Short mmCIF file of C-alpha atoms in Angstrom, two decimals:
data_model
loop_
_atom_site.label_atom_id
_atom_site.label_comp_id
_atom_site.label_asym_id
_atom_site.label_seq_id
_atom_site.Cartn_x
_atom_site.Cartn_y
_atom_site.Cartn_z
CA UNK A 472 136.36 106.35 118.57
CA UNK A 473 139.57 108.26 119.88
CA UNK A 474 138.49 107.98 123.32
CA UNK A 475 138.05 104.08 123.00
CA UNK A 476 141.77 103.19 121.10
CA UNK A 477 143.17 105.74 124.07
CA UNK A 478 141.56 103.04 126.71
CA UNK A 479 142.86 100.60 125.01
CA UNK A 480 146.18 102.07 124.79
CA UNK A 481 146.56 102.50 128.08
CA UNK A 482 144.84 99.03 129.26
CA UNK A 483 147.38 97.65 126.96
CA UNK A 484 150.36 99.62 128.40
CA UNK A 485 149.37 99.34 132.51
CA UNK A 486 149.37 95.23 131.52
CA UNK A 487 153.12 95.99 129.67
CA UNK A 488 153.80 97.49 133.09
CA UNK A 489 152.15 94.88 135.59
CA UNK A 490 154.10 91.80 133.48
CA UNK A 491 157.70 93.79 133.93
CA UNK A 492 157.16 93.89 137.72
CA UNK A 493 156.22 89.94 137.41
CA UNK A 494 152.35 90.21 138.47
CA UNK A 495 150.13 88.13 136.12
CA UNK A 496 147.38 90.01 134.05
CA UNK A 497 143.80 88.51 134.23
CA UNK A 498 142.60 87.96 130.79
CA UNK A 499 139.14 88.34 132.02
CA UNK A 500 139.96 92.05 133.24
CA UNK A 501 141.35 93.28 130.23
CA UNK A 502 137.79 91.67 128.09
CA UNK A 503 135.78 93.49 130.65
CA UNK A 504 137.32 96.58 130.24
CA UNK A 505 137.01 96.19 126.26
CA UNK A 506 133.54 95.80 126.58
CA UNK A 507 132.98 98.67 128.93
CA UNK A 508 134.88 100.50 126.68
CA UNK A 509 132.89 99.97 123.57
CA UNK A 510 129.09 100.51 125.59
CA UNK A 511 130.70 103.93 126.28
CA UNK A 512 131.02 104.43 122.58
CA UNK A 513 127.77 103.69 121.79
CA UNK A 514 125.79 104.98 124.09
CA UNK A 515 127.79 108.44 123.31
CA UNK A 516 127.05 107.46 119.25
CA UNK A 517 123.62 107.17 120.87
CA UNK A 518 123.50 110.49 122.42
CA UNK A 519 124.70 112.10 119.29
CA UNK A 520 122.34 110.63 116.78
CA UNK A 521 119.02 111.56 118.96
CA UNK A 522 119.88 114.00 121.39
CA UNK A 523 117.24 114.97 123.79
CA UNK A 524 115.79 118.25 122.68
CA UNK A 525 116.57 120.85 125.29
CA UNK A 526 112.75 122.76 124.44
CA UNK A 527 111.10 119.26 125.20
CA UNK A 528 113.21 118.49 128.18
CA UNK A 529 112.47 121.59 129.98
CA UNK A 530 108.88 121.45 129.47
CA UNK A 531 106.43 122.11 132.15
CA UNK A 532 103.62 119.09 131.22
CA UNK A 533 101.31 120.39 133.80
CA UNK A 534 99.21 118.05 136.19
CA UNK A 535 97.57 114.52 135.47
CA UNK A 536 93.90 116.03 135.68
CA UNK A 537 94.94 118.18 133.10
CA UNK A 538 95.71 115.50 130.95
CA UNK A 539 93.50 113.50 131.62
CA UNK A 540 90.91 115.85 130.75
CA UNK A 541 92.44 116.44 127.50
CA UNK A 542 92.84 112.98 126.72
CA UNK A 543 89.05 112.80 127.42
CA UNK A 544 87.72 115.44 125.29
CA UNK A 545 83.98 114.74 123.90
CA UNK A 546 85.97 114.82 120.21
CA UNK A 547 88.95 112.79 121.99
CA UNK A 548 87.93 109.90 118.87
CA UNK A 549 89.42 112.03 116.28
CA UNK A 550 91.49 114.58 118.77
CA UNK A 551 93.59 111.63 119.54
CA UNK A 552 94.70 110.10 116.33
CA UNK A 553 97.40 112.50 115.98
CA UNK A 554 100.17 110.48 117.90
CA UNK A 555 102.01 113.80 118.34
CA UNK A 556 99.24 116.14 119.83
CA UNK A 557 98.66 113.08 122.49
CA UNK A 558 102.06 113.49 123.32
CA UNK A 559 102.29 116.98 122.91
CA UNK A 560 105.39 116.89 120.48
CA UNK A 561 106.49 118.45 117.51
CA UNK A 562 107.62 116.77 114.37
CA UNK A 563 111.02 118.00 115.16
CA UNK A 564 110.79 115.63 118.24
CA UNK A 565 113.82 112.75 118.07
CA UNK A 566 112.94 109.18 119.36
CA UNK A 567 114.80 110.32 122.72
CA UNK A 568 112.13 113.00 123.20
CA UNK A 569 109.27 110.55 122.06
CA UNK A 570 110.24 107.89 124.57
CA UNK A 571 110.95 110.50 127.50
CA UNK A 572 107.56 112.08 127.17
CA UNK A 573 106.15 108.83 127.11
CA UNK A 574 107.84 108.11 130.08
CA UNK A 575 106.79 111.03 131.67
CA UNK A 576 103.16 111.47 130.50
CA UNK A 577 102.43 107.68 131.37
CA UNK A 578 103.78 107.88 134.48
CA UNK A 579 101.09 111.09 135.44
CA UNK A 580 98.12 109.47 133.93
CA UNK A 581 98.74 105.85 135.35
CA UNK A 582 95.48 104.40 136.31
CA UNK A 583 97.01 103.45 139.74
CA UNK A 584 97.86 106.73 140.87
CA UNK A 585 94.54 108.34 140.05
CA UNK A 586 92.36 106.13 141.33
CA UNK A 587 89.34 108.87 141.84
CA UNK A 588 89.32 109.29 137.86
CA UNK A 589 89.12 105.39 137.40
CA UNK A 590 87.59 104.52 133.72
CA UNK A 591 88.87 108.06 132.53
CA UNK A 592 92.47 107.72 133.42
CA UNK A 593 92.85 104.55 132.02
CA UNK A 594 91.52 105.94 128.71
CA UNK A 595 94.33 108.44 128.41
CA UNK A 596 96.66 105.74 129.62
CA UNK A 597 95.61 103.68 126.42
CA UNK A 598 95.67 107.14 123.99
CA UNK A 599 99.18 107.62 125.36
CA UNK A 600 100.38 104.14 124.97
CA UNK A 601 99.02 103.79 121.35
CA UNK A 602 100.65 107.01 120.38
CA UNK A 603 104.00 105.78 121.62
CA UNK A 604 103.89 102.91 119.77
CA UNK A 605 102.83 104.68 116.81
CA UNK A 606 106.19 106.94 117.00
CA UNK A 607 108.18 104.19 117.74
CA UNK A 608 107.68 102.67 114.09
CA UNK A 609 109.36 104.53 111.93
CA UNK A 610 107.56 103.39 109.26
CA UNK A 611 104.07 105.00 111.08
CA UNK A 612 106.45 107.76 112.02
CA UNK A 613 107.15 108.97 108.86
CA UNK A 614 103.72 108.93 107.53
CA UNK A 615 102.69 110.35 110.04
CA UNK A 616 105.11 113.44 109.47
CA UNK A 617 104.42 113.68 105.77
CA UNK A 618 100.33 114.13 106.74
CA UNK A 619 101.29 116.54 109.21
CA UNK A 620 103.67 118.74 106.86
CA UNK A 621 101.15 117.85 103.92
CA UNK A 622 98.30 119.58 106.00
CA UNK A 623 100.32 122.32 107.08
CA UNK A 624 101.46 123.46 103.26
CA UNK A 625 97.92 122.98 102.31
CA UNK A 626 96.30 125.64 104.94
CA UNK A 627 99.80 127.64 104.29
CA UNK A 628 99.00 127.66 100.19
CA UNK A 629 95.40 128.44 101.00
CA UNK A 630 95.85 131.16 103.41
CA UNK A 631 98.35 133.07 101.03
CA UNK A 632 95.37 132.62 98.00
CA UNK A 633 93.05 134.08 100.38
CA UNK A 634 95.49 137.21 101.24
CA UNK A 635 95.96 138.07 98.04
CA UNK A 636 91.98 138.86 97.64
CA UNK A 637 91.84 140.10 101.27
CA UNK A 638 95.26 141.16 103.41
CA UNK A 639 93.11 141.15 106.56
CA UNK A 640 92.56 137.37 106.65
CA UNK A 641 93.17 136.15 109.99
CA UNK A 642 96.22 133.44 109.42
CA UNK A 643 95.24 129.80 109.72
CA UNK A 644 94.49 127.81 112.73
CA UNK A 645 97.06 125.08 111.96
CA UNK A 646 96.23 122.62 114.63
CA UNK A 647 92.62 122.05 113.92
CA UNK A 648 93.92 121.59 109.97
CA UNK A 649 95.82 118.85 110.92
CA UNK A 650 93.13 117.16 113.26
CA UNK A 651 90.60 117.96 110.55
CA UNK A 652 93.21 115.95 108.31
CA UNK A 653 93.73 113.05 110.30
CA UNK A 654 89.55 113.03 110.81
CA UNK A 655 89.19 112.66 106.93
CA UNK A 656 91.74 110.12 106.82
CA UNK A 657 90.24 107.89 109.48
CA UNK A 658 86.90 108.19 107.83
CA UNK A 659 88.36 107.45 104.48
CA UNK A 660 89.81 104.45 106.49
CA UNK A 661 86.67 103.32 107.90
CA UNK A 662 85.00 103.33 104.76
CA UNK A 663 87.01 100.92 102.91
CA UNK A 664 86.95 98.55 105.85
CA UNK A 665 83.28 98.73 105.68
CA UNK A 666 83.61 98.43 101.91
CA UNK A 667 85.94 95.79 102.81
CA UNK A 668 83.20 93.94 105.00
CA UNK A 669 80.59 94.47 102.95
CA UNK A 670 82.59 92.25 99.99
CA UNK A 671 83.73 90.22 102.38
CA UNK A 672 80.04 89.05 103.33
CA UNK A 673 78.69 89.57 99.66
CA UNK A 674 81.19 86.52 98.47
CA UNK A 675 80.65 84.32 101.99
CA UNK A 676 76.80 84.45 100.86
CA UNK A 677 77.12 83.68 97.20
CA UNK A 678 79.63 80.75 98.40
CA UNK A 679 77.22 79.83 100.93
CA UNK A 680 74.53 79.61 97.78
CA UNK A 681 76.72 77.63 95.55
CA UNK A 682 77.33 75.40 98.22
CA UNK A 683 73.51 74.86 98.90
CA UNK A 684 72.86 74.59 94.48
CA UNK A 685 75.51 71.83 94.58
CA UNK A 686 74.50 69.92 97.80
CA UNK A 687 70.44 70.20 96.32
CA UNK A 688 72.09 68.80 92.59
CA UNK A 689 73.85 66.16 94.34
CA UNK A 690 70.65 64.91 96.37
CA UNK A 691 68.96 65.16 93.24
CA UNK A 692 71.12 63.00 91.20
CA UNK A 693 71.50 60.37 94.13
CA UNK A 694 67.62 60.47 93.94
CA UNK A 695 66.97 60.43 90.49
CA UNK A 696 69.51 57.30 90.00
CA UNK A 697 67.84 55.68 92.61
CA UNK A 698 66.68 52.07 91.96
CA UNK A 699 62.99 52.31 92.54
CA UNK A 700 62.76 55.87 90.55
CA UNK A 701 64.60 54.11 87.55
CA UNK A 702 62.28 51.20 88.38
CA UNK A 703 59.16 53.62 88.27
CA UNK A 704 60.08 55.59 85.41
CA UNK A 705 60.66 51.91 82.97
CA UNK A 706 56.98 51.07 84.26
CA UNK A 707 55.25 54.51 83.15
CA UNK A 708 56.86 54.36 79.75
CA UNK A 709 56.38 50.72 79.62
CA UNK A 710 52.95 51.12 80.00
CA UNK A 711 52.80 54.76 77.50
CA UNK A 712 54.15 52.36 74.93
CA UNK A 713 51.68 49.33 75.73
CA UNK A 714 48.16 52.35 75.52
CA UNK A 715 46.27 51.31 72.64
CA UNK A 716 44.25 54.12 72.53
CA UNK A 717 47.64 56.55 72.30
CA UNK A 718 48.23 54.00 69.63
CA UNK A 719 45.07 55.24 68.08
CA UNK A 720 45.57 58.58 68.34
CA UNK A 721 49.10 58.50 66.76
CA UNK A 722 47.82 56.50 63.35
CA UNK A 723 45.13 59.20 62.96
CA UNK A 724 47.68 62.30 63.63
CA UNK A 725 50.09 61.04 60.85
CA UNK A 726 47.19 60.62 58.41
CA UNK A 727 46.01 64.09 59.06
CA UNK A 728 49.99 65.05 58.73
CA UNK A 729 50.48 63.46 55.28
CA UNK A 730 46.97 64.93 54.19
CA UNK A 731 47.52 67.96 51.91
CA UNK A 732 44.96 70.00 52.07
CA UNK A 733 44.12 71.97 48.77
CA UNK A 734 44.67 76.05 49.07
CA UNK A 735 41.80 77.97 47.98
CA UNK A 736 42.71 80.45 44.95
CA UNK A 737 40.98 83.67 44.80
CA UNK A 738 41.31 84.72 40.97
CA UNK A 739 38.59 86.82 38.66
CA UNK A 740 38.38 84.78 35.30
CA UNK A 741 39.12 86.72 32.14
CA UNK A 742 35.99 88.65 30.57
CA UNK A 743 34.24 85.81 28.25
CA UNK A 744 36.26 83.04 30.09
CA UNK A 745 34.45 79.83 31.42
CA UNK A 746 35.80 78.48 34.82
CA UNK A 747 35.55 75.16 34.61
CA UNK A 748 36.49 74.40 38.03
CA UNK A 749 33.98 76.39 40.15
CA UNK A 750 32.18 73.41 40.54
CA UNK A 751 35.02 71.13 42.01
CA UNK A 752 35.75 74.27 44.96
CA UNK A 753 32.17 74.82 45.82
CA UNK A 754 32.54 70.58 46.30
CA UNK A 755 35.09 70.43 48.41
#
C-alpha cells in the first residue's frame, strides 16, 4: 500500500542519514521494521475485506440464562440447525461478526461459569460451537445462505399469491419458514442415511450368505472326494452291477420294450362285407 512504500521510504532515508554521520545500520532493524510494516498492511486489507458490522457490534446479547434457555428449547433438535439463529446473525453477517459473536456467546454460556445449569449449559455450549464451525466453512456457509434466501423467496412468492385472493393476509412469519425448512431438510437427511443403512446391512447379509453357500460347497466337495466315500460309492455300484436278480429284471424290461403290441382298430365293415379277421382280435 501507500502507507507501507512511505515506511519504507523513510526507513530507507533515516539509514541514508545514520551512514553519513558514520553510525552503522543493523540489518536486522531495518528486516524487522519491513515485516512490521507489511502485518500493518494486512491486517488493515483484513479490516477492509470483513469489517465488523456496526448493528452486530453494538448488540445487547442479553444474559447467559437467557441463552441458555433458548439453546434448550423442547424443539431445540430442529430450532438449532440453523447455524445463524444459534448465533443470532443475519446472512449479511461477515466472518468478523461470526467469530466475535462466537466469542462472545461462548464465553456467556461456558459450562464453567454456570455451574448451577450444569448438563444444560453445556448443551448450548455444544449448539454454539457447532454453529461456529458451520459458518466458518465457507463451503457450509454458502449453502447455508442459499436455503435461507431459498426459504425466504418461497414464503415471499406465496404470501403475494395469497394477497392477491385476500389483501388482509397477515404477512409471513419468516423465521419459522426457515426452521420449518431446515426441519425438512434434516429429515430428508435422515432418511437417506437410514436408506443408506438399511442397504448397507441388506448387502453385509447377502455377503454373509454367499460366504456360508461357498464354505457349505467347499465342505461338501472335500467330503464327497473323500477316500472312504469314493471307496463306498465303487462298492454299492460294484455290487448294483454284480445283483443277479436286477440282472433279471433288466432282460425282461427290454423284451417287453421291443414287444409291439398290436393297436386295436375300431372300423364298421362295408354292408355285405365279410371280416375275415374278427376272429384273430377276439384271439388276442
Amino acid at each position: 500500500t501507500e502507507a507501507a512504500r512511505i515506511k519504507i521510504a523513510q526507513a530507507a532515508a533515516e539509514r541514508e542519514e545514520e551512514r553519513d554521520k558514520g553510525g552503522e545500520v543493523s540489518v536486522d532493524d531495518f528486516f524487522k521494521e519491513l515485516n512490521e510494516t507489511q502485518e500493518e498492511g494486512k491486517k488493515k486489507k483484513r479490516r477492509l475485506t470483513n469489517p465488523i458490522t456496526e448493528k452486530y457490534k453494538n448488540q445487547e446479547l442479553g444474559s447467559s440464562s437467557e441463552h441458555i434457555e433458548r439453546l434448550n428449547h423442547k424443539h431445540a433438535e430442529f430450532r438449532n440447525l440453523n447455524p445463524y439463529l444459534v448465533l443470532q446473525l443475519d446472512t449479511d453477517a461477515t466472518i468478523d461478526d461470526i467469530k466475535m459473536r462466537y466469542r462472545r456467546l461462548s464465553a456467556l454460556c461456558h459450562p464453567d461459569k454456570n455451574l448451577a445449569d450444569g448438563n444444560r449449559a453445556r448443551c448450548a455450549f455444544e449448539a454454539i460451537k457447532t454453529a461456529y464451525q458451520q459458518l466458518n466453512d465457507p463451503k457450509l456457509r454458502d449453502r447455508t445462505i442459499l436455503v435461507i434466501e431459498g426459504a425466504r423467496q418461497r414464503a415471499l412468492r406465496a404470501y403475494d399469491a395469497l394477497k392477491l385472493k385476500n389483501p388482509l393476509v397477515e404477512p409471513p412469519d419468516l423465521d419459522k419458514h426457515i426452521m420449518k425448512t431446515f426441519a425438512e431438510n434434516e429429515m430428508r437427511r435422515r432418511d437417506v442415511e437410514e436408506h443408506k443403512r438399511a442397504h448397507a446391512a441388506r448387502e453385509r447379509a447377502q455377503e454373509e450368505e454367499r460366504k456360508k453357500v461357498e464354505q457349505e460347497d467347499k465342505l461338501f466337495e472335500e467330503q464327497w472326494n473323500a477316500d472312504q466315500r469314493r471307496n463306498t460309492r465303487m462298492d454299492f455300484w460294484q455290487q448294483f452291477q454284480e445283483d443277479e436278480s436286477r440282472a433279471g429284471n433288466q432282460k425282461r424290461i427290454r423284451s417287453a420294450k421291443n414287444f409291439k403290441q398290436q393297436q386295436k382298430v375300431d372300423h364298421k365293415p362295408k354292408y355285405g362285407q365279410v371280416d375275415l379277421q374278427s376272429w384273430r382280435r377276439e384271439w388276442k
